[in-house]
Short mmCIF file of C-alpha atoms and ligand atoms in Angstrom, two decimals:
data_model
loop_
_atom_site.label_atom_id
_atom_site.label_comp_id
_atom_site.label_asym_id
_atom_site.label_seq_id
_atom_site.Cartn_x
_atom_site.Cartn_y
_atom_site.Cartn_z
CA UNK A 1 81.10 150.29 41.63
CA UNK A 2 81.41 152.50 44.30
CA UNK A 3 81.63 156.10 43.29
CA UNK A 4 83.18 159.08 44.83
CA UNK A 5 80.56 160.71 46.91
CA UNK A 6 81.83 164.15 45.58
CA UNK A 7 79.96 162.47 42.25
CA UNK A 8 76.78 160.76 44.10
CA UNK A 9 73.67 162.76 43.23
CA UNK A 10 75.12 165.11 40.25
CA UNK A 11 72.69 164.53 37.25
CA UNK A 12 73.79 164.45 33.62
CA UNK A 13 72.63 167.53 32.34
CA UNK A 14 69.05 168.19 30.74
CA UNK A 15 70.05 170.22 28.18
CA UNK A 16 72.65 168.04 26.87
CA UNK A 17 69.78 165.11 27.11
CA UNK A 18 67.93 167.71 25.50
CA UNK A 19 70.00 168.75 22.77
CA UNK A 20 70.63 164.82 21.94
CA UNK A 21 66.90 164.43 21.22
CA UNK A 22 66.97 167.51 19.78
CA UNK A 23 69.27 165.73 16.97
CA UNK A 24 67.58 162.68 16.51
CA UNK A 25 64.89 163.85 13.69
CA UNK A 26 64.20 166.99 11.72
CA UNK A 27 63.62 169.33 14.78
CA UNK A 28 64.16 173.30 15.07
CA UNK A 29 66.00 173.88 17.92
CA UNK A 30 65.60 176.91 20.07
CA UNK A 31 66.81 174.28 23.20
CA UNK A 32 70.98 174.64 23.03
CA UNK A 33 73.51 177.07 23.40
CA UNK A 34 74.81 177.22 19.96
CA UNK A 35 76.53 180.47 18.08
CA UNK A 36 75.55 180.04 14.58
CA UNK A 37 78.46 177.91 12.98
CA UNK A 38 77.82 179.83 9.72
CA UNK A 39 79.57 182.93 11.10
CA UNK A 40 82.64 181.03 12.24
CA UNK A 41 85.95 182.59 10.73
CA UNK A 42 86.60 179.13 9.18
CA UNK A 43 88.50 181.09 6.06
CA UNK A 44 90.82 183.50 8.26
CA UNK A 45 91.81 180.36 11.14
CA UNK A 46 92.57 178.23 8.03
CA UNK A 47 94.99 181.33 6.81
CA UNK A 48 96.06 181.41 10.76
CA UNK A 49 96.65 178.47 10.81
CA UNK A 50 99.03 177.82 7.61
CA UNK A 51 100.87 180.49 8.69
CA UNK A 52 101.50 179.72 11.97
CA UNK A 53 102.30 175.91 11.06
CA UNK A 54 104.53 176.84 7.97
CA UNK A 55 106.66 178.82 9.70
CA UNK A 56 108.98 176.38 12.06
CA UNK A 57 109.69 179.46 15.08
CA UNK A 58 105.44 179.07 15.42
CA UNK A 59 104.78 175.98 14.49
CA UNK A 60 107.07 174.14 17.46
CA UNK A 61 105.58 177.03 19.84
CA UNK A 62 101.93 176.30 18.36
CA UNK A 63 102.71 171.81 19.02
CA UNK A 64 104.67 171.85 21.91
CA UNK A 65 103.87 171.96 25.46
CA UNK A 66 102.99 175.40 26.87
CA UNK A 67 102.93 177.35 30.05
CA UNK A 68 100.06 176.79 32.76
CA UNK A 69 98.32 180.40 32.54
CA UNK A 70 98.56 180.59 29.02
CA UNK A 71 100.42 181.79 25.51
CA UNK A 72 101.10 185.49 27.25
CA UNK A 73 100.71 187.21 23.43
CA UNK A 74 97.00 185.64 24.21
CA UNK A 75 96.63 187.69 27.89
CA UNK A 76 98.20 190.33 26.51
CA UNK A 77 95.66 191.00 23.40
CA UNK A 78 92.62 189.94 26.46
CA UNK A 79 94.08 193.00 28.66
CA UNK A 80 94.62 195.08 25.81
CA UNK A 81 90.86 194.46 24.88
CA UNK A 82 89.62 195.57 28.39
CA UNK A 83 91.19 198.53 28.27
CA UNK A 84 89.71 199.43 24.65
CA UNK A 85 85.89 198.38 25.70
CA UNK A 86 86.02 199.70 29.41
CA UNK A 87 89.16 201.54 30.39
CA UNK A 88 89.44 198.45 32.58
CA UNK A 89 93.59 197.87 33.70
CA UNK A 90 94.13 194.44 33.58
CA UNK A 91 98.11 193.32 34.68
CA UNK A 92 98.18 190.09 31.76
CA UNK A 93 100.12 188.33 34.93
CA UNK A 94 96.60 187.99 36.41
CA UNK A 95 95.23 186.35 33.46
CA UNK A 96 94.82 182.26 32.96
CA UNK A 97 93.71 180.63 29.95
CA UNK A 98 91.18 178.31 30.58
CA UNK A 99 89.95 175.37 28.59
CA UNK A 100 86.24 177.26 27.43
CA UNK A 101 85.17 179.45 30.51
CA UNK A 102 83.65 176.17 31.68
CA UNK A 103 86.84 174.85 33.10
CA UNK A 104 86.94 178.26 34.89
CA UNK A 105 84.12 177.55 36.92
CA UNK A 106 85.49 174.12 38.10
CA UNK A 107 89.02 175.61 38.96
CA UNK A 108 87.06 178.07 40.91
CA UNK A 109 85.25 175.06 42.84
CA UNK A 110 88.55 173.15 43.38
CA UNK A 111 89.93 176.32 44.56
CA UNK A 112 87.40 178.21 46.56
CA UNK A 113 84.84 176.15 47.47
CA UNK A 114 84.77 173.97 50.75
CA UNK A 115 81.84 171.68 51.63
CA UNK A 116 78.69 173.82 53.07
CA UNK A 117 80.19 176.90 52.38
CA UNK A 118 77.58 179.27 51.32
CA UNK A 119 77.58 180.10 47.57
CA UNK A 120 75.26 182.94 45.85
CA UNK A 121 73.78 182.60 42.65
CA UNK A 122 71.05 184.62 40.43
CA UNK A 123 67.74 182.94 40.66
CA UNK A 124 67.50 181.63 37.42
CA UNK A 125 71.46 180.60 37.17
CA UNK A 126 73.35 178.93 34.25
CA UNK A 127 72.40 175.41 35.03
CA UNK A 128 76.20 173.98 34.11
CA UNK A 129 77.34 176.48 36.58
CA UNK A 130 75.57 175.02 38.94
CA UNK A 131 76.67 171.61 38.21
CA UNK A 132 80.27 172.17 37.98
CA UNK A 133 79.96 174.26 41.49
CA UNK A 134 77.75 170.84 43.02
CA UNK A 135 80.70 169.21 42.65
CA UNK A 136 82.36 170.84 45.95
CA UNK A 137 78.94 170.67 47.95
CA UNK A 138 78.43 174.45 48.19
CA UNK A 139 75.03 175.58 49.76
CA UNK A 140 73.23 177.77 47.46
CA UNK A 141 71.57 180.77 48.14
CA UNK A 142 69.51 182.49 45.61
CA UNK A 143 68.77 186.17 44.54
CA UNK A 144 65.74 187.45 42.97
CA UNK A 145 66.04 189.11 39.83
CA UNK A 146 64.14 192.24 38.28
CA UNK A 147 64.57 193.62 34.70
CA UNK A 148 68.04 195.23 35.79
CA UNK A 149 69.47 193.14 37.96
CA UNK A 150 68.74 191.85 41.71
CA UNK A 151 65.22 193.07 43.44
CA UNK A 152 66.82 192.83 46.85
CA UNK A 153 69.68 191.85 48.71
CA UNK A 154 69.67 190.17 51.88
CA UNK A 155 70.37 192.47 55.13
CA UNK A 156 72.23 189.56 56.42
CA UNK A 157 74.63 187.30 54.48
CA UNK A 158 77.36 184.50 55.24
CA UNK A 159 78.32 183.89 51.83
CA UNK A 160 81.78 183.19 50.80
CA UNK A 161 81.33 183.93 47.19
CA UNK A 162 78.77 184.95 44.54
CA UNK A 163 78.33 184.04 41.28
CA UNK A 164 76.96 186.64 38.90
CA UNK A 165 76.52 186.61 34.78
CA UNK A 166 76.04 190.50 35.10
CA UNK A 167 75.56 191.14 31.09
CA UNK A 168 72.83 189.40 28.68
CA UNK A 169 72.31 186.50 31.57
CA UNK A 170 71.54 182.73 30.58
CA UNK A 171 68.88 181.35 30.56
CA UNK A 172 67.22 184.90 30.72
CA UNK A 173 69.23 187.59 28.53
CA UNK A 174 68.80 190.14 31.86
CA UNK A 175 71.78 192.85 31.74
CA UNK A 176 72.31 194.58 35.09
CA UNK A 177 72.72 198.27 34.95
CA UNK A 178 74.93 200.44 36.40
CA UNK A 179 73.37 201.09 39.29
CA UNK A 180 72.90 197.82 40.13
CA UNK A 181 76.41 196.76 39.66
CA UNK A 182 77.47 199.35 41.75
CA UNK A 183 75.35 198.70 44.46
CA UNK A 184 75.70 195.25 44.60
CA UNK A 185 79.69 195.78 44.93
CA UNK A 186 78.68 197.77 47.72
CA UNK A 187 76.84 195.43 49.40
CA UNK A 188 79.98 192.62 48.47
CA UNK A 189 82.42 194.45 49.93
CA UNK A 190 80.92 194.96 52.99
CA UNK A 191 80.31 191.71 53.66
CA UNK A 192 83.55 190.80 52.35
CA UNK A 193 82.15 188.36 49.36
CA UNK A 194 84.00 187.75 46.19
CA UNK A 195 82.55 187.94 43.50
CA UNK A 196 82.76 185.96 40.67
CA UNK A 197 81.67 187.55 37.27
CA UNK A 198 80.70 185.37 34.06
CA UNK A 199 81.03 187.37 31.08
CA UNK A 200 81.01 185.37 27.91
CA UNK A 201 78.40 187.26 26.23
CA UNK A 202 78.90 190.81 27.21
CA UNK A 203 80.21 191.78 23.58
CA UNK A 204 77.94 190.40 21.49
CA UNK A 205 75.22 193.66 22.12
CA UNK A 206 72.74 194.68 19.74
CA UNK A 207 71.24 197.36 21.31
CA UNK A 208 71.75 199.81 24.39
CA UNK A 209 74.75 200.56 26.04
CA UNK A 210 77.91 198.75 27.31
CA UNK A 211 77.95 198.71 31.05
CA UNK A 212 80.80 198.58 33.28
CA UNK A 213 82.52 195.15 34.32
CA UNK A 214 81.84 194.61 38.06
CA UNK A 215 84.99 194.61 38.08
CA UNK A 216 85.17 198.43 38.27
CA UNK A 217 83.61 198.25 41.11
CA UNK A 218 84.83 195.51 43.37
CA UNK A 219 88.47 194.54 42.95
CA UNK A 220 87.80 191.56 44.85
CA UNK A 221 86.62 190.10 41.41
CA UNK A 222 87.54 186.88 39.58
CA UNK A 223 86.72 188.16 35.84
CA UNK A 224 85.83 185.20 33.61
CA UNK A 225 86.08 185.68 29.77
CA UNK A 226 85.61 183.13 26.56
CA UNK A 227 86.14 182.69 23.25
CA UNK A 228 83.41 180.65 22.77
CA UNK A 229 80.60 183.15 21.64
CA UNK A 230 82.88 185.74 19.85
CA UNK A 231 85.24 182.99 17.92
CA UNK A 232 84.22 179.74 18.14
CA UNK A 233 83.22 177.50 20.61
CA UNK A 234 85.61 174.54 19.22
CA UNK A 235 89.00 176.56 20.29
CA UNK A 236 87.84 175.76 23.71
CA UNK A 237 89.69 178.99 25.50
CA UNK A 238 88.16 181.10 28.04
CA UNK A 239 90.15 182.87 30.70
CA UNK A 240 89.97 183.67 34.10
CA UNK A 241 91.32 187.30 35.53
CA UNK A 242 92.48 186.89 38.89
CA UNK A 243 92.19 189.92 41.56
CA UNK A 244 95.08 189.27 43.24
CA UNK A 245 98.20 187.19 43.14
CA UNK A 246 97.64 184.98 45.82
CA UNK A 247 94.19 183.98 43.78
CA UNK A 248 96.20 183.89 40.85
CA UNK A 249 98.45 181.23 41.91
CA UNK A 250 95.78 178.86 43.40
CA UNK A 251 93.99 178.85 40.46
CA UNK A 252 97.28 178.07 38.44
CA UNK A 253 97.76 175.01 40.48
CA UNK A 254 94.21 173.40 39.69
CA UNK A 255 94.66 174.15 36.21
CA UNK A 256 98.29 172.67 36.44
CA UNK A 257 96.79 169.63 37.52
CA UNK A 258 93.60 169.73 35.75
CA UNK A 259 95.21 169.64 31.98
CA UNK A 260 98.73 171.11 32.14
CA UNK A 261 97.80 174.00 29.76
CA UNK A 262 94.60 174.55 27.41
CA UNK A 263 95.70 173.63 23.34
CA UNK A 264 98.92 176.05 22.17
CA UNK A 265 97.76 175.59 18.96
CA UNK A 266 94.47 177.31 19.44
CA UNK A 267 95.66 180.08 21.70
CA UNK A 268 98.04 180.87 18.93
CA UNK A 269 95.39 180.81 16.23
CA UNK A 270 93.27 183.10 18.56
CA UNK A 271 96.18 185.27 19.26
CA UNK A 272 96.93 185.31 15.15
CA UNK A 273 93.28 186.30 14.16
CA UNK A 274 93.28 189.12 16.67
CA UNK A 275 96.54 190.41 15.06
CA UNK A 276 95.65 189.55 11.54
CA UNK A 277 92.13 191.05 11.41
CA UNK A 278 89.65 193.19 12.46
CA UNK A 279 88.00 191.50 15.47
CA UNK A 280 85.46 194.04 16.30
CA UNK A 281 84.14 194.00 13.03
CA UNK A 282 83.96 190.31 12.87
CA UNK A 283 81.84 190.78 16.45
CA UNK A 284 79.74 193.17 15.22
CA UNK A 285 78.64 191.12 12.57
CA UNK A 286 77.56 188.31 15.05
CA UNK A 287 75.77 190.92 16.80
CA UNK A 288 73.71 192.22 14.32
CA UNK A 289 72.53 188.93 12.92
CA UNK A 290 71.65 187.59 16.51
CA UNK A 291 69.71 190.72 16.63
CA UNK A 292 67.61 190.32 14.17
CA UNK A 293 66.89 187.33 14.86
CA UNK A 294 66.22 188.35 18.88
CA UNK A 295 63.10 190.69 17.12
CA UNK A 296 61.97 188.14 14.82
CA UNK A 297 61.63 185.42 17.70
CA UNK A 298 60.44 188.14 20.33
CA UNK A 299 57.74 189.07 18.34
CA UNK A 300 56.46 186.02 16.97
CA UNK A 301 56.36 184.52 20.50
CA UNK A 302 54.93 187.68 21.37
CA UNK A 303 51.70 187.10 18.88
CA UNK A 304 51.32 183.13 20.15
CA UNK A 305 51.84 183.99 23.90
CA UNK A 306 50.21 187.37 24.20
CA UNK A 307 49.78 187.00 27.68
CA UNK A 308 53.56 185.89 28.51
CA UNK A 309 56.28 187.55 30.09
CA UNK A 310 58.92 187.52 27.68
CA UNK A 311 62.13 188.91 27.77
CA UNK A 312 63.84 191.23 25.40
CA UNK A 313 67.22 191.00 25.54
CA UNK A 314 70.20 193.86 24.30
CA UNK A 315 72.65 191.21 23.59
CA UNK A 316 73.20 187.45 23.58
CA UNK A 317 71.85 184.34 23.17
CA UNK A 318 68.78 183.80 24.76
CA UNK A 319 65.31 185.09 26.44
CA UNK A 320 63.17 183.72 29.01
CA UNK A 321 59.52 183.26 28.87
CA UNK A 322 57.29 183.25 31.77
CA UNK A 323 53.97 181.33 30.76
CA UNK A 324 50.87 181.87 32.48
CA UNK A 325 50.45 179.49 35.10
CA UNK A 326 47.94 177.31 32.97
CA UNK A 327 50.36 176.18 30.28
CA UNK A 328 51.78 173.20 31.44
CA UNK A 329 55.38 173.95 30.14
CA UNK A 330 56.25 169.92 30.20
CA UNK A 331 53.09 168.74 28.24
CA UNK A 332 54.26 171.68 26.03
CA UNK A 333 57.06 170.78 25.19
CA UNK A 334 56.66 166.88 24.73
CA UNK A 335 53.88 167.92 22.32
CA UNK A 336 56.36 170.44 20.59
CA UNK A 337 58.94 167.94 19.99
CA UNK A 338 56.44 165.60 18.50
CA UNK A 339 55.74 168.66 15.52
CA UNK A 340 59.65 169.02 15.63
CA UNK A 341 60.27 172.25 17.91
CA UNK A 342 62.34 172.11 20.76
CA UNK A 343 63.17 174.54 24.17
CA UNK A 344 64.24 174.27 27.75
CA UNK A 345 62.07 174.49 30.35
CA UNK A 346 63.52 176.84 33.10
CA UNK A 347 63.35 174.08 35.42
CA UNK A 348 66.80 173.42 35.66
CA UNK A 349 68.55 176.86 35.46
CA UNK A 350 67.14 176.92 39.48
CA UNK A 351 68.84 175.37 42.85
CA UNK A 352 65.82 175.27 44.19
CA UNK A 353 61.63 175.45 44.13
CA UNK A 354 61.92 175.74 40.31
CA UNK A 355 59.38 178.41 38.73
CA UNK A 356 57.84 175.59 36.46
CA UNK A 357 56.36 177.50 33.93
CA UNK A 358 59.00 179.28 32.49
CA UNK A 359 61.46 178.58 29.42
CA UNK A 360 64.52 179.52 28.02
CA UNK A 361 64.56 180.20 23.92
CA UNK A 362 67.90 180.12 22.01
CA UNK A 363 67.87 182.62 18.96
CA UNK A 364 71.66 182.73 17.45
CA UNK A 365 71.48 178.88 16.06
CA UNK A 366 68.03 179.31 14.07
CA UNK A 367 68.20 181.42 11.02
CA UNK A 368 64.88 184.07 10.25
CA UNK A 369 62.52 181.63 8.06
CA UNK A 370 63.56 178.74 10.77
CA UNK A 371 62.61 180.67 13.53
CA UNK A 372 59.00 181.54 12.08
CA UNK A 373 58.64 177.61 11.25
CA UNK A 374 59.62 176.81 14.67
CA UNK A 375 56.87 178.85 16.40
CA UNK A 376 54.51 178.21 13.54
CA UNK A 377 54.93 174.56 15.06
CA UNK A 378 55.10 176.07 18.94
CA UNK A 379 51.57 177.39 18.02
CA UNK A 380 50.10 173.49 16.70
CA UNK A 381 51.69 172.19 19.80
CA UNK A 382 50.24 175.38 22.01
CA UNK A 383 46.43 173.91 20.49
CA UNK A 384 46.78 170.76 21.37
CA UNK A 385 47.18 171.01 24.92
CA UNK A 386 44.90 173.82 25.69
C1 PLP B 1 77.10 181.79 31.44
C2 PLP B 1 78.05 180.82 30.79
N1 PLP B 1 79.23 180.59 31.37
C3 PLP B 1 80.10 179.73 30.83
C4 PLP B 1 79.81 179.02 29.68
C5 PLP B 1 80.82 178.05 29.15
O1 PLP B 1 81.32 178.44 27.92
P1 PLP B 1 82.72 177.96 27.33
O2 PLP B 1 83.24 176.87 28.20
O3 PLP B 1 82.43 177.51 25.95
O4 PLP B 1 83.60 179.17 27.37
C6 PLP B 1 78.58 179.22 29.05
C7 PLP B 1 78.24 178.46 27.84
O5 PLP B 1 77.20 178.52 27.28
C8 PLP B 1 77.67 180.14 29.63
O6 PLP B 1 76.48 180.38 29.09
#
């Protein structure tokens, strides 16, 4: 069969080979991207959701087909959010709900993208990003990051678009500050870049403070936002804020014809809990669990890897470990499968000359005593290759 070239040379992805190996046998997995499924609201969407369906005005809305950007009660809670958390004014016209932020960053391909056009992306990047971008051929550009966001940025620049995960990055839990934010809009906007900026981790923080949306700074933003992280993954509804109209209705198109509309009966459900109950205090709660186990799994990989560079992230899901250049981070972690411990090595989170002795650790998905078993087993694996 001859394939579509658009599809010639796009890999399955490793952590998804990963995470299926990761299944097989009795392993502790600090390799995915999972929220911990014990914290899922499974009571109050069941409540949601025999309300919505028992009531015939909700239930037809909730089964039948919807509108292309979304159930607008939906937008309207999203805005309304924006404005709580960061005095941000968000017109709910401008919003799209997407199926997971995932689909965002394809609609922004389909949209934006043209063959060779020049697209820039943190160096490490969310490697699915970068897959659903390869899709449209872009050429990638990277920037360097520091502890707080990019080192430099290049005096000269003909990029089209960059994309960004400004707040508790993956694979490497980095928040920009400020500063940087502000700067970096700077530097967009005079070289006329939009920016796209990946959010679906900016409210679950532990620690430190909220920083502004890019946003703020650059109006010539596409905002993405999910569900994913804060509800559940399974709802599969992110959304895309669009800075302008005419962005708004390109994007509307490619989701038209990508799926019609993401599922009415789980932007309903989200809209219902958001009504029903306190979200915020259901967020928090994630928070503070994934921070505890952040300092449990910094500091044990802290005593095994005294000599790494490991980060320690305010919020989110993950940190990244930079291994001295003598661990061989492949041998690693074929041995640490073998005692039943998985990661990712950084490898693929780069678009090009991969650091290769770096990783990415996942901390919501592993509870306390797991997490000290799984680097009790790093450590056996650790002696048996150096
Ligand atoms: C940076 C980033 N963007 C987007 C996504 C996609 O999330 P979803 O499609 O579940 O909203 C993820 C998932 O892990 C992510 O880490």
């Amino acid at each position: 069969m001859e394939f579509a070239k658009r599809i010639q040379g796009i890999e399955s992805s490793f952590v998804r080979d990963i995470l299926k190996l990761a299944t097989q046998k009795d392993i502790i997995s600090f390799a995915g991207g999972l929220p911990e499924a014990n914290l899922f609201p499974t009571g109050r969407f069941a409540k949601a959701a025999q309300e919505i369906l028992t009531n015939p005005k909700t239930a037809k809305v909730a089964l039948q087909y919807g509108e292309s950007t979304g159930f607008t009660p939906l937008k309207e809670i999203i805005a309304k959010t924006y404005k709580i958390k960061d005095n941000l004014d968000i017109d709910p016209n401008l919003i799209i709900i997407t199926t997971g932020s995932q689909q965002a960053l394809d609609l922004i391909g389909k949209t934006l993208v043209n063959e060779g056009d020049e697209v820039l992306v943190e160096r490490p990047t969310y490697l699915a990003a970068i897959q659903a971008l390869q899709f449209y051929k872009p050429k990638f550009t990277e920037i360097e990051l520091s502890s707080n966001g990019p080192k430099t940025l290049p005096n000269k620049t003909k990029a089209k678009l960059a994309y960004i995960i400004p707040n508790f990055q993956n694979p490497t839990g980095i928040t920009w500050s400020n500063e940087k934010r502000e700067e970096f809009a700077k530097w967009a906007n005079k070289n006329n870049i939009l920016i796209v900026e990946d959010d679906p981790y900016g409210e679950i923080r532990f620690s430190g403070k909220r920083q502004k949306p890019l946003k703020t700074f650059h109006e010539n933003t596409v905002l993405l936002g999910s569900f994913s992280k804060i509800l559940a993954p399974g709802l599969r509804l992110g959304w895309i804020v669009a800075p302008n109209k005419e962005i708004f209705h390109a994007l509307s198109l490619a989701k038209q014809s990508a799926d019609l509309h993401s599922s009415q009966f789980t932007q309903l459900i989200a809209a219902k809990f958001y009504e029903d109950f306190d979200a915020q205090a259901h967020i928090e709660k994630i928070a503070k669990e994934y921070g505890k186990r952040k300092d449990i799994l910094h500091s044990k990989l802290k005593e095994i890897f005294p000599t790494a560079q490991i980060t320690n992230p305010d919020g989110g899901m993950f940190l990244w470990v930079r291994f001295p250049e003598e661990i061989e981070v492949l041998s690693l972690l074929k041995q640490a499968v073998d005692e039943g411990v998985a990661f990712v090595p950084g490898v693929p989170f780069y678009v090009s000359n991969p650091e290769k002795n770096t990783a990415r650790f996942n901390f919501s998905n592993t509870n306390e005593s797991a997490i000290c078993e799984g680097v009790a087993r790093l450590q056996k694996a650790l002696k048996s290759i150096v």
